[in-house]
PDB file of C-alpha atoms in Angstrom:
ATOM      1  CA  UNK A   1      34.992 -11.788  -8.097  1.00 69.00           C
ATOM      2  CA  UNK A   2      32.943 -11.421  -4.872  1.00 88.00           C
ATOM      3  CA  UNK A   3      31.247  -8.246  -6.136  1.00 93.00           C
ATOM      4  CA  UNK A   4      29.628 -10.331  -8.877  1.00 95.00           C
ATOM      5  CA  UNK A   5      28.174 -12.704  -6.285  1.00 95.00           C
ATOM      6  CA  UNK A   6      26.665  -9.734  -4.419  1.00 94.00           C
ATOM      7  CA  UNK A   7      25.132  -8.428  -7.663  1.00 95.00           C
ATOM      8  CA  UNK A   8      23.629 -11.845  -8.439  1.00 95.00           C
ATOM      9  CA  UNK A   9      22.259 -12.097  -4.896  1.00 94.00           C
ATOM     10  CA  UNK A  10      20.779  -8.604  -5.156  1.00 95.00           C
ATOM     11  CA  UNK A  11      19.057  -9.368  -8.442  1.00 95.00           C
ATOM     12  CA  UNK A  12      17.753 -12.699  -7.119  1.00 96.00           C
ATOM     13  CA  UNK A  13      16.295 -10.962  -4.057  1.00 95.00           C
ATOM     14  CA  UNK A  14      14.685  -8.322  -6.272  1.00 93.00           C
ATOM     15  CA  UNK A  15      13.048 -11.091  -8.303  1.00 95.00           C
ATOM     16  CA  UNK A  16      11.711 -12.708  -5.121  1.00 94.00           C
ATOM     17  CA  UNK A  17      10.279  -9.296  -4.172  1.00 91.00           C
ATOM     18  CA  UNK A  18       8.079  -9.373  -7.268  1.00 91.00           C
ATOM     19  CA  UNK A  19       6.210 -12.300  -5.719  1.00 91.00           C
ATOM     20  CA  UNK A  20       5.866 -10.904  -2.188  1.00 88.00           C
ATOM     21  CA  UNK A  21       5.357  -7.141  -2.780  1.00 84.00           C
ATOM     22  CA  UNK A  22       6.260  -6.427   0.829  1.00 87.00           C
ATOM     23  CA  UNK A  23       9.494  -4.432   0.248  1.00 92.00           C
ATOM     24  CA  UNK A  24      11.489  -6.759   2.528  1.00 93.00           C
ATOM     25  CA  UNK A  25      13.311  -8.624  -0.224  1.00 94.00           C
ATOM     26  CA  UNK A  26      13.747  -5.408  -2.181  1.00 94.00           C
ATOM     27  CA  UNK A  27      15.576  -3.842   0.768  1.00 95.00           C
ATOM     28  CA  UNK A  28      17.750  -6.935   1.133  1.00 95.00           C
ATOM     29  CA  UNK A  29      18.459  -6.885  -2.601  1.00 96.00           C
ATOM     30  CA  UNK A  30      19.430  -3.223  -2.498  1.00 95.00           C
ATOM     31  CA  UNK A  31      21.694  -3.995   0.448  1.00 96.00           C
ATOM     32  CA  UNK A  32      23.391  -6.713  -1.590  1.00 96.00           C
ATOM     33  CA  UNK A  33      23.895  -4.313  -4.497  1.00 95.00           C
ATOM     34  CA  UNK A  34      25.391  -1.692  -2.167  1.00 96.00           C
ATOM     35  CA  UNK A  35      27.652  -4.373  -0.736  1.00 96.00           C
ATOM     36  CA  UNK A  36      28.821  -5.138  -4.273  1.00 96.00           C
ATOM     37  CA  UNK A  37      30.215  -1.612  -4.287  1.00 95.00           C
ATOM     38  CA  UNK A  38      32.030  -2.318  -1.026  1.00 96.00           C
ATOM     39  CA  UNK A  39      33.365  -5.557  -2.511  1.00 95.00           C
ATOM     40  CA  UNK A  40      34.916  -3.586  -5.346  1.00 95.00           C
ATOM     41  CA  UNK A  41      36.950  -1.720  -2.738  1.00 93.00           C
ATOM     42  CA  UNK A  42      37.978  -4.659  -0.572  1.00 93.00           C
ATOM     43  CA  UNK A  43      38.179  -8.427  -0.869  1.00 93.00           C
ATOM     44  CA  UNK A  44      37.911  -8.953   2.899  1.00 94.00           C
ATOM     45  CA  UNK A  45      34.765 -11.008   3.394  1.00 94.00           C
ATOM     46  CA  UNK A  46      33.973 -10.018   6.979  1.00 96.00           C
ATOM     47  CA  UNK A  47      33.954  -6.326   6.009  1.00 95.00           C
ATOM     48  CA  UNK A  48      31.522  -7.120   3.209  1.00 95.00           C
ATOM     49  CA  UNK A  49      29.252  -9.069   5.561  1.00 95.00           C
ATOM     50  CA  UNK A  50      29.256  -6.255   8.129  1.00 97.00           C
ATOM     51  CA  UNK A  51      28.514  -3.728   5.375  1.00 96.00           C
ATOM     52  CA  UNK A  52      25.625  -5.880   4.151  1.00 96.00           C
ATOM     53  CA  UNK A  53      24.211  -6.063   7.674  1.00 96.00           C
ATOM     54  CA  UNK A  54      24.457  -2.304   8.147  1.00 97.00           C
ATOM     55  CA  UNK A  55      22.871  -1.553   4.764  1.00 96.00           C
ATOM     56  CA  UNK A  56      20.086  -4.076   5.391  1.00 96.00           C
ATOM     57  CA  UNK A  57      19.358  -2.734   8.866  1.00 97.00           C
ATOM     58  CA  UNK A  58      19.175   0.870   7.680  1.00 96.00           C
ATOM     59  CA  UNK A  59      16.977   0.061   4.688  1.00 95.00           C
ATOM     60  CA  UNK A  60      14.639  -2.237   6.643  1.00 95.00           C
ATOM     61  CA  UNK A  61      14.213   0.228   9.507  1.00 96.00           C
ATOM     62  CA  UNK A  62      13.884   3.442   7.513  1.00 95.00           C
ATOM     63  CA  UNK A  63      13.359   2.978   3.772  1.00 93.00           C
ATOM     64  CA  UNK A  64      10.879   0.076   3.937  1.00 91.00           C
ATOM     65  CA  UNK A  65       8.329   1.825   6.222  1.00 91.00           C
ATOM     66  CA  UNK A  66       8.578   4.971   4.114  1.00 90.00           C
ATOM     67  CA  UNK A  67       8.044   3.012   0.889  1.00 88.00           C
ATOM     68  CA  UNK A  68       5.063   1.117   2.307  1.00 85.00           C
ATOM     69  CA  UNK A  69       3.387   4.347   3.403  1.00 82.00           C
ATOM     70  CA  UNK A  70       3.848   5.989   0.023  1.00 81.00           C
ATOM     71  CA  UNK A  71       2.986   3.096  -2.271  1.00 80.00           C
ATOM     72  CA  UNK A  72      -0.321   2.193  -0.591  1.00 65.00           C
ATOM     73  CA  UNK A  73      -1.111   4.727   2.113  1.00 60.00           C
ATOM     74  CA  UNK A  74      -4.472   3.213   3.118  1.00 57.00           C
ATOM     75  CA  UNK A  75      -3.236  -0.340   3.681  1.00 56.00           C
ATOM     76  CA  UNK A  76      -2.923  -3.597   1.826  1.00 51.00           C
ATOM     77  CA  UNK A  77      -6.618  -4.402   1.431  1.00 51.00           C
ATOM     78  CA  UNK A  78      -7.664  -1.197  -0.299  1.00 51.00           C
ATOM     79  CA  UNK A  79      -9.197  -1.712  -3.690  1.00 58.00           C
ATOM     80  CA  UNK A  80     -11.697   0.278  -5.684  1.00 69.00           C
ATOM     81  CA  UNK A  81     -14.571  -0.586  -3.347  1.00 75.00           C
ATOM     82  CA  UNK A  82     -12.781   0.112  -0.054  1.00 73.00           C
ATOM     83  CA  UNK A  83     -11.448   3.385  -1.434  1.00 76.00           C
ATOM     84  CA  UNK A  84     -15.022   4.771  -1.454  1.00 83.00           C
ATOM     85  CA  UNK A  85     -15.243   4.848   2.347  1.00 86.00           C
ATOM     86  CA  UNK A  86     -14.997   8.408   3.627  1.00 86.00           C
ATOM     87  CA  UNK A  87     -15.922  10.004   0.304  1.00 89.00           C
ATOM     88  CA  UNK A  88     -18.700  12.533  -0.226  1.00 92.00           C
ATOM     89  CA  UNK A  89     -21.690  11.389  -2.291  1.00 92.00           C
ATOM     90  CA  UNK A  90     -24.953  12.857  -3.527  1.00 93.00           C
ATOM     91  CA  UNK A  91     -28.368  11.279  -2.972  1.00 93.00           C
ATOM     92  CA  UNK A  92     -30.019  10.573  -6.320  1.00 94.00           C
ATOM     93  CA  UNK A  93     -33.169   9.261  -4.611  1.00 94.00           C
ATOM     94  CA  UNK A  94     -34.492   9.322  -1.080  1.00 93.00           C
ATOM     95  CA  UNK A  95     -32.338   7.019   1.054  1.00 93.00           C
ATOM     96  CA  UNK A  96     -33.685   5.007   3.986  1.00 92.00           C
ATOM     97  CA  UNK A  97     -32.665   1.903   5.961  1.00 92.00           C
ATOM     98  CA  UNK A  98     -33.626  -0.377   3.065  1.00 91.00           C
ATOM     99  CA  UNK A  99     -32.879   1.374  -0.227  1.00 91.00           C
ATOM    100  CA  UNK A 100     -31.697   4.398  -2.129  1.00 93.00           C
ATOM    101  CA  UNK A 101     -29.247   5.512  -4.807  1.00 95.00           C
ATOM    102  CA  UNK A 102     -26.173   7.745  -4.513  1.00 94.00           C
ATOM    103  CA  UNK A 103     -23.572   9.113  -6.877  1.00 93.00           C
ATOM    104  CA  UNK A 104     -20.003   8.609  -5.626  1.00 89.00           C
ATOM    105  CA  UNK A 105     -17.559  10.335  -7.925  1.00 84.00           C
ATOM    106  CA  UNK A 106     -18.851   9.379 -11.368  1.00 85.00           C
ATOM    107  CA  UNK A 107     -20.452   6.086 -10.327  1.00 87.00           C
ATOM    108  CA  UNK A 108     -23.993   5.324  -9.227  1.00 91.00           C
ATOM    109  CA  UNK A 109     -24.329   3.039  -6.191  1.00 91.00           C
ATOM    110  CA  UNK A 110     -27.196   1.506  -4.272  1.00 93.00           C
ATOM    111  CA  UNK A 111     -27.258   2.939  -0.768  1.00 94.00           C
ATOM    112  CA  UNK A 112     -28.921   2.741   2.599  1.00 94.00           C
ATOM    113  CA  UNK A 113     -28.615   4.456   5.952  1.00 93.00           C
ATOM    114  CA  UNK A 114     -28.010   2.927   9.346  1.00 82.00           C
ATOM    115  CA  UNK A 115     -30.990   4.923  10.676  1.00 80.00           C
ATOM    116  CA  UNK A 116     -33.262   7.682   9.426  1.00 86.00           C
ATOM    117  CA  UNK A 117     -33.998   9.110   6.016  1.00 90.00           C
ATOM    118  CA  UNK A 118     -31.984  11.301   3.686  1.00 91.00           C
ATOM    119  CA  UNK A 119     -33.874  13.371   1.093  1.00 91.00           C
ATOM    120  CA  UNK A 120     -33.134  13.294  -2.614  1.00 92.00           C
ATOM    121  CA  UNK A 121     -30.365  15.760  -3.499  1.00 90.00           C
ATOM    122  CA  UNK A 122     -28.785  15.599  -0.040  1.00 88.00           C
ATOM    123  CA  UNK A 123     -25.055  15.406   0.491  1.00 92.00           C
ATOM    124  CA  UNK A 124     -23.896  12.270   2.329  1.00 93.00           C
ATOM    125  CA  UNK A 125     -20.693  10.646   3.515  1.00 92.00           C
ATOM    126  CA  UNK A 126     -19.918   7.009   2.795  1.00 92.00           C
ATOM    127  CA  UNK A 127     -19.375   5.247   6.138  1.00 91.00           C
ATOM    128  CA  UNK A 128     -18.960   1.675   4.895  1.00 89.00           C
ATOM    129  CA  UNK A 129     -19.475  -0.614   1.929  1.00 87.00           C
ATOM    130  CA  UNK A 130     -21.661  -3.692   2.391  1.00 87.00           C
ATOM    131  CA  UNK A 131     -21.344  -5.798  -0.759  1.00 85.00           C
ATOM    132  CA  UNK A 132     -22.486  -3.441  -3.530  1.00 85.00           C
ATOM    133  CA  UNK A 133     -24.323  -1.079  -1.182  1.00 91.00           C
ATOM    134  CA  UNK A 134     -22.892   2.103   0.301  1.00 90.00           C
ATOM    135  CA  UNK A 135     -23.850   2.766   3.915  1.00 92.00           C
ATOM    136  CA  UNK A 136     -24.208   6.529   4.186  1.00 93.00           C
ATOM    137  CA  UNK A 137     -24.904   9.234   6.752  1.00 91.00           C
ATOM    138  CA  UNK A 138     -25.934  12.853   6.157  1.00 91.00           C
ATOM    139  CA  UNK A 139     -23.049  15.283   5.892  1.00 84.00           C
ATOM    140  CA  UNK A 140     -23.065  17.659   8.859  1.00 73.00           C
TER     141      UNK A 140
END
């Protein structure tokens, strides 16, 4: 009977994970499901609790960091705009401190430089995004 409680707890924790997306509750839920397997082998509660603690510790220390790195390797705040930083672009017009146009991937962006001028057709690197404007520097 206790294995069913562990399964219910594991599923409940997995549902909570859908709202947090931090992998903490997922690891705890997986630990509860693994403990359900232990509960099938023994009805001794303290052994189940120790097993849950060991599973949770291992998953939180090793599996969670690995999962976070592989699901979103550039961090939590990366969206389409932030993903442009560091990319190579091509100057469609002359770019100066006030205006210009670049092509990043397949998209056309307004652009400017921090200092200096970049000729039309030059290759640039995106250093930052300021609103809808790419801040670029010449590629060395």
